Coordinates of C-alpha atoms and ligand atoms in Angstrom, one line a residue:
Chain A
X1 CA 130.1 133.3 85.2
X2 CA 127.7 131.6 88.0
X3 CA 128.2 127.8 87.4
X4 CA 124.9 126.1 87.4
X5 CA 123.0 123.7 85.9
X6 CA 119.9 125.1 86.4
X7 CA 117.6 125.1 83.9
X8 CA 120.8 125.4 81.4
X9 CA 119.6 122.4 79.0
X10 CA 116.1 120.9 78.6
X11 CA 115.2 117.5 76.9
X12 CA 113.6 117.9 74.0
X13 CA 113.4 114.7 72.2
X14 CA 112.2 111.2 74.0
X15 CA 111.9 108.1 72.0
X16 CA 111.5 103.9 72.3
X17 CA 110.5 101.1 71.3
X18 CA 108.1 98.4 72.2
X19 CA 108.0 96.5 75.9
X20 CA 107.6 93.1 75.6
X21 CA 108.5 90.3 77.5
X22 CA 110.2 89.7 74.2
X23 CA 111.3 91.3 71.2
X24 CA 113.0 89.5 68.2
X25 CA 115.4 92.7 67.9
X26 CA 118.7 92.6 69.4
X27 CA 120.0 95.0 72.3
X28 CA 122.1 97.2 69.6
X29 CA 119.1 97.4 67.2
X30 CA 116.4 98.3 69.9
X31 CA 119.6 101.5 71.5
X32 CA 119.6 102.7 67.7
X33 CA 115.7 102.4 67.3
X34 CA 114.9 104.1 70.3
X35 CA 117.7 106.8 69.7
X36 CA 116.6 107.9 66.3
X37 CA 112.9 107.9 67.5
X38 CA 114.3 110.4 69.9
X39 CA 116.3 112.3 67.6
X40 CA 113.2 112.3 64.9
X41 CA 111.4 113.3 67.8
X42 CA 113.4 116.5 68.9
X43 CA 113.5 117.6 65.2
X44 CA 117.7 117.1 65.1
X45 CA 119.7 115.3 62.6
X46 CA 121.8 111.9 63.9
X47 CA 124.9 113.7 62.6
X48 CA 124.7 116.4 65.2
X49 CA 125.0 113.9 68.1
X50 CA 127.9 114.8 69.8
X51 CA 128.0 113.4 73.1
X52 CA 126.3 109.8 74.5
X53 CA 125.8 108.5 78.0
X54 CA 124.5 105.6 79.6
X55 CA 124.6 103.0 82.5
X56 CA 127.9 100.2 82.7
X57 CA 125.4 98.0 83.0
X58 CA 124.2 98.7 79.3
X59 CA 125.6 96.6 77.1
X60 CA 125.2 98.6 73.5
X61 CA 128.7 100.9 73.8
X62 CA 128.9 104.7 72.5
X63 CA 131.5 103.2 69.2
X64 CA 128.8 100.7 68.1
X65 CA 125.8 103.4 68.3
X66 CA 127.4 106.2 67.0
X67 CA 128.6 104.2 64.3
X68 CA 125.3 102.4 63.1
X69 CA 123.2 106.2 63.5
X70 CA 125.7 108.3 61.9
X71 CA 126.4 110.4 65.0
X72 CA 129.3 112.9 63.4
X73 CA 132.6 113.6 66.0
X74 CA 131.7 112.9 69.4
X75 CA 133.4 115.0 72.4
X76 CA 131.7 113.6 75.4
X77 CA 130.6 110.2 76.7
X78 CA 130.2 108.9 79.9
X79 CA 129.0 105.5 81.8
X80 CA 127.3 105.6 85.7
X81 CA 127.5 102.8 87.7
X82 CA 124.9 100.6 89.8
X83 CA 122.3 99.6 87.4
X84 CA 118.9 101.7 87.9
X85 CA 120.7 104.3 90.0
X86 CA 122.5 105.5 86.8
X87 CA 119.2 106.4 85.0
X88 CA 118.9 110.4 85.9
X89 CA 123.1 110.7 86.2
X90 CA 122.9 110.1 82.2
X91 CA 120.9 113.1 81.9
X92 CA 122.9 114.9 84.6
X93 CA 126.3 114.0 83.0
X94 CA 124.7 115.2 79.4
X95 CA 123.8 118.3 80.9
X96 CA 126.5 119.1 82.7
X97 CA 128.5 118.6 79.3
X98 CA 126.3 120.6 77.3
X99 CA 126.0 123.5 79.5
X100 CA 129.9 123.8 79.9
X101 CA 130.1 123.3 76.7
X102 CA 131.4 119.9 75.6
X103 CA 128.9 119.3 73.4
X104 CA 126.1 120.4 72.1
X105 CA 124.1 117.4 71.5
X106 CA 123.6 114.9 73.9
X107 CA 122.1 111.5 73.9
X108 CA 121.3 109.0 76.8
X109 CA 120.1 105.7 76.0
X110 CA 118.9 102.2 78.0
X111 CA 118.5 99.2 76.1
X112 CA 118.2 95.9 77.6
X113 CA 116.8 92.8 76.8
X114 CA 115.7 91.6 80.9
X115 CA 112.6 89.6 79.0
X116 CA 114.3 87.3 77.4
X117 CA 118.5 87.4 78.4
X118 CA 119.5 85.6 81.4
X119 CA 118.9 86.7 84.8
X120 CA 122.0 88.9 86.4
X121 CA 121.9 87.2 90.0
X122 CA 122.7 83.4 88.3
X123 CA 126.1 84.6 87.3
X124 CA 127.4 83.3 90.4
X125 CA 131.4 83.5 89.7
X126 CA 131.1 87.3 89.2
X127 CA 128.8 88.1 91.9
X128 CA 130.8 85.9 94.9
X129 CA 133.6 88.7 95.9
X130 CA 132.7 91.4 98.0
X131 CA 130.4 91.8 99.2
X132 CA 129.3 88.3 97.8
X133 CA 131.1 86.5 100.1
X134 CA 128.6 88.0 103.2
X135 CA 126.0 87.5 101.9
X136 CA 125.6 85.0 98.7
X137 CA 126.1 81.8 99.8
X138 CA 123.4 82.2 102.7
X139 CA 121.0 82.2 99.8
X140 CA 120.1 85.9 99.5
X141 CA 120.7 85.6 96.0
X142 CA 118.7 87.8 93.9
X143 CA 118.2 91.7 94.3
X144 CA 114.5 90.9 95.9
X145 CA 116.1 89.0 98.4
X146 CA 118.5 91.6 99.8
X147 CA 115.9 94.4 99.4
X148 CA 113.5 92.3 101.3
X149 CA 115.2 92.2 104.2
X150 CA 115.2 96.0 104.2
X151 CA 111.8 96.0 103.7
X152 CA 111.0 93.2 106.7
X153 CA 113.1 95.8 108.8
X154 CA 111.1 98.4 107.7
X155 CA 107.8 97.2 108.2
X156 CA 109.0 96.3 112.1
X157 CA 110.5 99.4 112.7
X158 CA 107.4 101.7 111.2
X159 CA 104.4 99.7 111.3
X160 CA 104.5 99.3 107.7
X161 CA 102.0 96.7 106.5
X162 CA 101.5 94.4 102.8
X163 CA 98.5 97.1 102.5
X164 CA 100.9 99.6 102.0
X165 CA 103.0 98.0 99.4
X166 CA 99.8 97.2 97.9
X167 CA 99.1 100.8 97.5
X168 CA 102.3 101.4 95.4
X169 CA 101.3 97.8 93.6
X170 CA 98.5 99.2 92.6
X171 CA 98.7 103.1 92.1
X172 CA 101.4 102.2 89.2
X173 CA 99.0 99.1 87.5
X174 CA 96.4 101.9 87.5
X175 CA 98.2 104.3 85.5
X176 CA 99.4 101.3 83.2
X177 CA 96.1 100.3 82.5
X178 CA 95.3 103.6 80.8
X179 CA 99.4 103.5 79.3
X180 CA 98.6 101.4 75.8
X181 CA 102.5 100.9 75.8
X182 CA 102.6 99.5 78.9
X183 CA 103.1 96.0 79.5
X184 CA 100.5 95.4 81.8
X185 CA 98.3 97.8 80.0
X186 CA 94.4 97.1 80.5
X187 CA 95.4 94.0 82.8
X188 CA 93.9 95.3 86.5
X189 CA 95.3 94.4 89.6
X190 CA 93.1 93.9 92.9
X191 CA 93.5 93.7 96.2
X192 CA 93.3 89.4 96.4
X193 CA 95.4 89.1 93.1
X194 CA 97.9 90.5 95.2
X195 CA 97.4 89.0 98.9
X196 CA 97.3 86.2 97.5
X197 CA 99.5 85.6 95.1
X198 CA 103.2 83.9 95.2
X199 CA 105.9 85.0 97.4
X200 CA 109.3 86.2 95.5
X201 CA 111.2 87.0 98.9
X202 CA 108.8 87.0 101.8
X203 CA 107.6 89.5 102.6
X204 CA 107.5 90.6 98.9
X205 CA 105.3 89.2 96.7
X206 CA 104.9 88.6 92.9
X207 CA 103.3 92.5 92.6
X208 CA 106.2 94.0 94.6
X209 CA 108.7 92.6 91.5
X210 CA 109.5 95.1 88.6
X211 CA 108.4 93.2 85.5
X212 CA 110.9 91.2 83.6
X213 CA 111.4 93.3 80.4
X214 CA 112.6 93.8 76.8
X215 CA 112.6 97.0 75.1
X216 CA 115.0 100.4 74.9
X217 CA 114.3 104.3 76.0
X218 CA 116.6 107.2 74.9
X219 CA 116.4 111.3 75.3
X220 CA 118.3 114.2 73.5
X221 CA 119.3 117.2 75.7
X222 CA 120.4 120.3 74.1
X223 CA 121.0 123.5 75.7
X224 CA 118.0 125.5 76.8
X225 CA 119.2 128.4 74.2
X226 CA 118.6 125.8 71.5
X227 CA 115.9 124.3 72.7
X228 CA 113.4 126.7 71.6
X229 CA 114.1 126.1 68.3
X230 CA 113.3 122.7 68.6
X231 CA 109.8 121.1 67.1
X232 CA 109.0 120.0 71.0
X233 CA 108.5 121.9 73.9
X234 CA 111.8 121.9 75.8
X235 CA 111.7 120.0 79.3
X236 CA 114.3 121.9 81.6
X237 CA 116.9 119.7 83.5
X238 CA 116.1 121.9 86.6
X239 CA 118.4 119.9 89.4
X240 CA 120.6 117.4 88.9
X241 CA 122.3 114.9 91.9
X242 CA 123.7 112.0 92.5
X243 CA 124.2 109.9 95.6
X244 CA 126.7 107.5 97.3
X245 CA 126.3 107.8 101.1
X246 CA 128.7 107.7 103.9
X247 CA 129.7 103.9 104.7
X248 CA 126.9 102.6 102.2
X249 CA 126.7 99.3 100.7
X250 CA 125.0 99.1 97.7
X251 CA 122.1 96.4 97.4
X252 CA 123.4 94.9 100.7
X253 CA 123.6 98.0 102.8
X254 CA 123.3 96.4 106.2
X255 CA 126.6 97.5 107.5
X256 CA 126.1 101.0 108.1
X257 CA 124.7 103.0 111.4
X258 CA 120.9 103.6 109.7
X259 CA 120.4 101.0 106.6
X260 CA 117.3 102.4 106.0
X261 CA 118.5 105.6 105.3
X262 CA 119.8 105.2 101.7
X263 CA 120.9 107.3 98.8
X264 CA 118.2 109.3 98.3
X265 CA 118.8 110.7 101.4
X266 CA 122.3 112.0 99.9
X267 CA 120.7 113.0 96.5
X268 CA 117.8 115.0 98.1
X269 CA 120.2 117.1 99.9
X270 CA 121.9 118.0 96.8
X271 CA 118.7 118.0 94.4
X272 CA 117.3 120.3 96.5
X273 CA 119.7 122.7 97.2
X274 CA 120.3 123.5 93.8
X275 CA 116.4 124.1 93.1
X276 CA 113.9 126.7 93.2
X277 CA 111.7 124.8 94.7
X278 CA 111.0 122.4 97.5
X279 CA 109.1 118.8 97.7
X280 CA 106.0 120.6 98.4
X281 CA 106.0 122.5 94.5
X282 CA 106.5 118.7 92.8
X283 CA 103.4 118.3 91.1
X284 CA 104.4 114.4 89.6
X285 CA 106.5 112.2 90.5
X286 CA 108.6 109.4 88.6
X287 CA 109.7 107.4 91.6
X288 CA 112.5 104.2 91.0
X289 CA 110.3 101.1 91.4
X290 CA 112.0 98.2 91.1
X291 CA 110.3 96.9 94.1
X292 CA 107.6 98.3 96.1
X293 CA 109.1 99.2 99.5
X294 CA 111.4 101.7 97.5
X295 CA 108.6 103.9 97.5
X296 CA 108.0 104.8 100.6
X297 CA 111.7 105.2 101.2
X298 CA 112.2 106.8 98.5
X299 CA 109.2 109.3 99.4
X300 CA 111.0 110.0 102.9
X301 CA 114.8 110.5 101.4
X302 CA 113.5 112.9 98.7
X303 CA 111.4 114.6 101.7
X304 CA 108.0 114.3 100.7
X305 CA 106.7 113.3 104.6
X306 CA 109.4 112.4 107.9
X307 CA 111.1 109.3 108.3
X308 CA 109.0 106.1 109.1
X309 CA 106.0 108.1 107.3
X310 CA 106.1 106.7 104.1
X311 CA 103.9 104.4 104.4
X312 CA 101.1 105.8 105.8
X313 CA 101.8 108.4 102.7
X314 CA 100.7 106.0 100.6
X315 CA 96.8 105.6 102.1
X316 CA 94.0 107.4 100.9
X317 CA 95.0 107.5 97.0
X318 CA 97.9 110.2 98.1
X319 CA 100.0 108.4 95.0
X320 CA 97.2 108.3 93.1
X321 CA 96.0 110.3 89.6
X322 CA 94.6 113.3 91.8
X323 CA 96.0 112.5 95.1
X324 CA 98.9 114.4 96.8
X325 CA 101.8 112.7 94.7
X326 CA 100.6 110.7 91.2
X327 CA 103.3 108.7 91.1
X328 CA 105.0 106.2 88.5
X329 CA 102.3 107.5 85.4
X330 CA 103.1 105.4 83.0
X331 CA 103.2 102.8 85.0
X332 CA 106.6 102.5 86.3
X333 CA 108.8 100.1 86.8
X334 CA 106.3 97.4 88.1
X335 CA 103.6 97.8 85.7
X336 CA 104.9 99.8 82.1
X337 CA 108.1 97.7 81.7
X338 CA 111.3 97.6 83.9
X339 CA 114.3 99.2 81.3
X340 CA 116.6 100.3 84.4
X341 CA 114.0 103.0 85.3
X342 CA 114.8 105.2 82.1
X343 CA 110.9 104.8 81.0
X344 CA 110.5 107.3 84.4
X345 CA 112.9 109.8 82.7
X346 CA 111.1 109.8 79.4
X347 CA 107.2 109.4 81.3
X348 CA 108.6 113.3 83.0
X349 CA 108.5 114.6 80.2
X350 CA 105.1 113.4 79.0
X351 CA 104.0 114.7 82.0
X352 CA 105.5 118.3 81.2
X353 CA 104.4 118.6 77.6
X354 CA 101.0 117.8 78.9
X355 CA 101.4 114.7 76.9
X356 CA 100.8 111.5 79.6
X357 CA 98.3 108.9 79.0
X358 CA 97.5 110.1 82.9
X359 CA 98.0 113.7 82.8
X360 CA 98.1 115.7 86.1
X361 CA 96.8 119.0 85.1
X362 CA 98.8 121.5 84.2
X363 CA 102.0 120.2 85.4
X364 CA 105.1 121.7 85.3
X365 CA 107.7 120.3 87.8
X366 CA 107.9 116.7 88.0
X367 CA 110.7 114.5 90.5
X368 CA 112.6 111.6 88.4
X369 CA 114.7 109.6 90.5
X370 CA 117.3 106.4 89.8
X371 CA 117.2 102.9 92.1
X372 CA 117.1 103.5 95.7
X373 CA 118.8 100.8 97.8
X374 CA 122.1 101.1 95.3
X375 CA 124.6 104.6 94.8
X376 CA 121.7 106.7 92.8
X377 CA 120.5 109.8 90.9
X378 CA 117.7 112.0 90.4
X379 CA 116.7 115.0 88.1
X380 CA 114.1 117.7 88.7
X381 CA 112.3 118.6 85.6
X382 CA 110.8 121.7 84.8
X383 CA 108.2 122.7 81.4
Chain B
X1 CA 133.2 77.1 80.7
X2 CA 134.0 76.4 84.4
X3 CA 137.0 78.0 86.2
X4 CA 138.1 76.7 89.9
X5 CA 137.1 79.4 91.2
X6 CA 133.3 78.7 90.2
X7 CA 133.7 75.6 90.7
X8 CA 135.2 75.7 94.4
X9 CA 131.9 77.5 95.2
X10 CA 129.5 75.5 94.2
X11 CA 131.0 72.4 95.7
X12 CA 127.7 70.7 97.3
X13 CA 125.4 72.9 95.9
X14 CA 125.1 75.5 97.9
X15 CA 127.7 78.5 97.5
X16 CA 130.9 78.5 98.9
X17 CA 132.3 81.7 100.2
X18 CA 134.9 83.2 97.5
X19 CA 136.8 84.7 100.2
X20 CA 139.0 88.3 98.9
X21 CA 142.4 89.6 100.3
X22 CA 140.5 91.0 103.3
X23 CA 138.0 88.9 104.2
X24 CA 140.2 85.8 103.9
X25 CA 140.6 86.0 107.8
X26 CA 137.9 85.6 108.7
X27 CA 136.9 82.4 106.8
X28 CA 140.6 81.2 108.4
X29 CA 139.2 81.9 112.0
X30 CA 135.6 80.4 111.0
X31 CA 137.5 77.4 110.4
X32 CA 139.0 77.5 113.5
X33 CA 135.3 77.9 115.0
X34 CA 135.8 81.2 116.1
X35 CA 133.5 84.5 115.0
X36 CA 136.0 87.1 114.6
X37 CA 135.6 90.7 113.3
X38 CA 138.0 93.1 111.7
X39 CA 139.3 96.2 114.4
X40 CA 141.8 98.6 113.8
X41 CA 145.0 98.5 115.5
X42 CA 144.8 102.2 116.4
X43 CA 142.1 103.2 117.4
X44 CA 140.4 100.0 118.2
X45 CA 136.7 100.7 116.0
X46 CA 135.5 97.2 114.8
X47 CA 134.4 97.0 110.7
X48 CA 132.7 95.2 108.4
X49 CA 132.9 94.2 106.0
X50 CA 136.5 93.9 106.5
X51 CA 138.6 96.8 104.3
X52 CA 142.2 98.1 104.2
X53 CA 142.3 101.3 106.3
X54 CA 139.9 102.5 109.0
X55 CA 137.4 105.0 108.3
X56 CA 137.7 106.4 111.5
X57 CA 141.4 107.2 111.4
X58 CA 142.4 106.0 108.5
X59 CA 145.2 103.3 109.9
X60 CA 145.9 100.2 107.8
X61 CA 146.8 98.3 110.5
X62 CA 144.0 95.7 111.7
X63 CA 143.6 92.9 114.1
X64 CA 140.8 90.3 114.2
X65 CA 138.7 90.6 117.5
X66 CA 137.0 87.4 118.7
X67 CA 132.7 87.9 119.4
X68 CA 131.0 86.1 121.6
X69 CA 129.1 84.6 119.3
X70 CA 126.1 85.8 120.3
X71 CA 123.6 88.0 118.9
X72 CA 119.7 89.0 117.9
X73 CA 117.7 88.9 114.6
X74 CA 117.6 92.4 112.7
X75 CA 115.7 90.9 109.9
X76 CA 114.6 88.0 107.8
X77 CA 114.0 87.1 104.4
X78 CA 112.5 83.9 103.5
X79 CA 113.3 83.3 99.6
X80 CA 111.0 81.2 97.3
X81 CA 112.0 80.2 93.8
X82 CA 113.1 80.7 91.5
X83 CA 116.7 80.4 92.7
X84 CA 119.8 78.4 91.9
X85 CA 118.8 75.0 92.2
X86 CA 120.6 73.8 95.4
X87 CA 118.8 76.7 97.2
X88 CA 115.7 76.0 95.7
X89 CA 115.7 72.6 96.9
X90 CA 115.0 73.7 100.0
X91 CA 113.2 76.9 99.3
X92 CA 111.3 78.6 100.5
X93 CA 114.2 78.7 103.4
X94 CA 115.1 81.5 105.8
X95 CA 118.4 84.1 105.3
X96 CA 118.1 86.1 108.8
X97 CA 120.8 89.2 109.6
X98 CA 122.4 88.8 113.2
X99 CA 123.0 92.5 114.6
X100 CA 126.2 91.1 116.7
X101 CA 125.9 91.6 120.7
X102 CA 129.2 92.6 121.0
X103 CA 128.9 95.3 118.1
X104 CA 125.7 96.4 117.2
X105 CA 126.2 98.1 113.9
X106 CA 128.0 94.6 113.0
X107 CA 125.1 92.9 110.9
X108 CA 126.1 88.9 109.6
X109 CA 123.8 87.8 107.2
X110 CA 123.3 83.8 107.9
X111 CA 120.6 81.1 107.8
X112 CA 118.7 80.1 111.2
X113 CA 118.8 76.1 111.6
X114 CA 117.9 74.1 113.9
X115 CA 121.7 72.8 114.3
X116 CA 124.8 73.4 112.5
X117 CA 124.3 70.9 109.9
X118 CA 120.7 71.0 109.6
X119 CA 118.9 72.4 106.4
X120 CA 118.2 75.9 105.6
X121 CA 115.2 75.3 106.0
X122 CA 115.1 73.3 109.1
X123 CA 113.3 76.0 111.5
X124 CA 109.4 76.3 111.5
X125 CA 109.3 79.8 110.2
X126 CA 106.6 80.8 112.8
X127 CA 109.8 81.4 115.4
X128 CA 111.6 83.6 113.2
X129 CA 111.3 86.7 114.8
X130 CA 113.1 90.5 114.7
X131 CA 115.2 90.2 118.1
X132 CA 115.4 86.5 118.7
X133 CA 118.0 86.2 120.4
X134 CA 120.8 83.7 118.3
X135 CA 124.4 82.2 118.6
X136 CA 126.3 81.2 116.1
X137 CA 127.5 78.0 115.2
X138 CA 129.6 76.2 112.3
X139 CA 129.1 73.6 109.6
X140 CA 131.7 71.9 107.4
X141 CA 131.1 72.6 104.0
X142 CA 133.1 71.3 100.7
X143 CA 136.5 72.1 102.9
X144 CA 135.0 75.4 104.4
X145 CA 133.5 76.5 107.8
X146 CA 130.7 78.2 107.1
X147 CA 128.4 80.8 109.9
X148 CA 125.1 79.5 111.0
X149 CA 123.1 80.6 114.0
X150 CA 120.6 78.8 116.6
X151 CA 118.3 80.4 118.5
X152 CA 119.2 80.7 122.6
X153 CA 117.2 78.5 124.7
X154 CA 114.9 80.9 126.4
Ligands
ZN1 ZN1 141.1 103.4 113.3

């Protein structure tokens, strides 16, 4: 038997709740909301869950939420590392379970209450080891800090401008603004709100920030034999991949040969190699925003234009609806709500049932991929 | 609650280095005012940050090389609140990376003042630039030696 994952299981049920700066529901409530929507969704009872996976960051465990929805024996469960660059490796580690046969329902699940809870980077006894102790008390303290100096680099090395970061800004307000879920639905962006609004980290701005959220996302992956039974249209988990490169860093990666050639690089490699089909065939694109310069780094790891391009990718409404790569069509992280990036995983699927409040015609393979800039992840989808 | 550890680095405001198993030498030789980086004992490759074994050839036996001291701007960030309170008091302040003139791939991240003990933000951020060239210097801080850099006369 040929071991692949290829277009073995599909996702067939997405669900969540509300994003909101805040929500009077606690973290467990909003994981169990969110699941059951997603399980309503694919048409399968909560007693048929039989495997759970989700980020170490997440703070609802596998016990509690299998407990509170009823999920019946569980064989499989798993937890990925480095915040948003767990998002896709749920699904992967789901469907890798599923199609060897570990289970046979899977759930993955982000809930997280960023609106409202306390802000990660003021922890400062758990954050001071390594690498902490390089870099923490010279006041890069927060995750915009450390990714802006990546993205200072950047900009000097390829000619990379505010206009371009702009571009990403604004291509993911502008599918927000039509996404009534979205937190920053019908609120437009222009080109002075952003030039001229408050520095985070120069040189990122307010509008290069991921938006400080509440709210939870979950899917249900079954494999593609049962998924046509479902009451959805299966979504095929095409190509699955994770990535830690060679003498990388995490959110600090400074230390190694090329910093700005981060994990996507390593997952590309692997994403692709596994597929079908190349860069060229991806007809949407759920791209990790947490801040804007991720984008067009992102854009030249996963090998949609050559190194130093991705910038100039961005001009001319390329990541627009109708442009060469819509991007981020719910919104994304800097404009639907910031959940670890698992509202990109569940917006895929939109796109491939046809279903996105920004549809791109006919679609049927879409990217997804996990925070750049920390060990990632990244899933090809397929209708 | 409050353990000594947190409290040992946050002694003045700012934060203190929490130094681990391996990169305890180098705060040691800071103190001594000497920029020192991790090399292995057997096939001589300099690393940071500083780790058990060599990647190269996978020796666990290190020694501590002196720099020169010298080195250029890679990049800068300049941080606005908010922030921890001590850093915001002198936000929006300048965190710059020093690609080390001895080692290239060797990247310190540091704060560009005016002189050792001057504030963070003590350097008109017009003269940051990528490829200024810097040296380093060290403050006394709440019983540690702490990096900073100065730019070189030119
Ligand atoms: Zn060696």
């Amino acid at each position: 038997m040929a071991a692949t994952l290829k277009d073995a299981t599909a996702i067939v049920g997405i669900g969540q709740t509300a994003f909101a700066k805040r929500l009077p529901q606690s973290e467990k409530e909003l994981a169990c909301r969110a699941i059951l929507a997603a399980l309503a969704d694919a048409g399968i009872e909560p007693s048929e869950v039989d495997a759970f996976a989700s980020y170490t960051m997440e703070e609802t465990d596998e016990v509690e939420v299998a407990k509170a929805i009823g999920a019946g024996d569980v064989t499989f469960f798993s937890k990925i590392g480095y915040g948003g660059g767990g998002s896709c490796a749920t699904v992967g580690h789901l469907a890798s379970a599923v199609a060897t046969g570990q289970a046979t329902v899977g759930v993955a699940w982000r809930s997280r209450k960023r609106g409202s809870g306390p802000r990660p980077w003021k922890n400062t006894a758990v954050q001071l080891p390594t690498p902490g102790q390089w870099t923490r008390p010279f006041g890069l303290l927060r995750p915009a800090d450390e990714i802006g100096m990546l993205a200072r680099r950047y900009m000097h090395e390829y000619g990379a401008t505010r206009d371009h970061l702009f571009n990403v800004a604004m291509a993911c307000r502008n599918r927000a603004n039509a996404n009534p879920a979205a937190m920053m639905y019908e609120r437009p962006l222009t080109r002075e709100m952003y030039m001229t609004s408050r520095m985070i980290s120069d040189p990122l701005c307010l509008f290069d920030n991921c938006l400080e959220t509440d709210g939870a996302l979950a899917c249900v992956i079954v494999s593609a034999e049962r998924a046509r039974d479902c009451r959805q249209k299966p979504v095929y988990v095409h190509s699955v991949a994770q990535g830690l490169p060679a003498q990388h860093h995490g959110m600090v990666n400074y230390w190694n040969d090329d910093p700005l050639s981060g994990p996507a690089w390593t997952a590309a490699r692997h994403l692709w190699k596994q597929a079908d089909f190349g860069p060229q065939d991806v007809d949407v694109a759920q791209i990790y925003d947490a801040f804007t310069p991720l984008i067009p780094l992102s854009l030249e790891g996963y090998g949609f234009c050559g190194r130093g391009e991705g910038a100039a990718f961005t001009e001319g409404g390329a990541l627009e609806t109708g442009g060469r790569l819509p991007i981020n069509t719910g919104g994304g992280g800097l404009s639907e709500a910031y959940v670890h990036g698992f509202n990109l995983i569940n917006e895929g699927v939109k796109q491939l049932r046809g279903v996105s409040t920004a549809q791109v015609p006919d679609a049927a393979t879409c990217l997804v991929t996990a925070g750049e800039g920390v060990p990632t992840s990244a899933i090809l989808l397929r209708s | 609650m409050t353990t000594a550890s947190e409290a040992a680095a946050s002694a003045g405001g700012l934060l203190l280095p929490v130094p681990d198993e391996d990169g305890a030498p180098f705060w040691e030789y800071a103190a001594q005012g000497e920029l020192r980086v991790q090399a292995c004992a057997a096939c001589g490759r300099l690393r940071f940050p500083p780790r058990p074994c060599c990647p190269h050839c996978r020796s666990f036996d290190s020694e501590w090389r002196r720099m020169s001291g010298r080195g250029r701007i890679w990049s800068y960030v300049r941080p606005h609140p908010p922030l921890l309170p001590a850093y915001a008091a002198q936000a929006p302040y300048n965190v710059i990376l020093v690609e080390l003139a001895d080692a290239p791939h060797i990247r310190l991240a540091g704060n560009l003042v005016t002189s050792a003990d001057a504030p963070l933000d003590s350097v008109d951020p017009a003269r940051l630039r990528i490829g200024a060239r810097v040296h380093v210097v060290f403050t006394e801080t709440g019983g540690m030696a702490v990096p900073r850099w100065v730019l070189e006369k030119s």
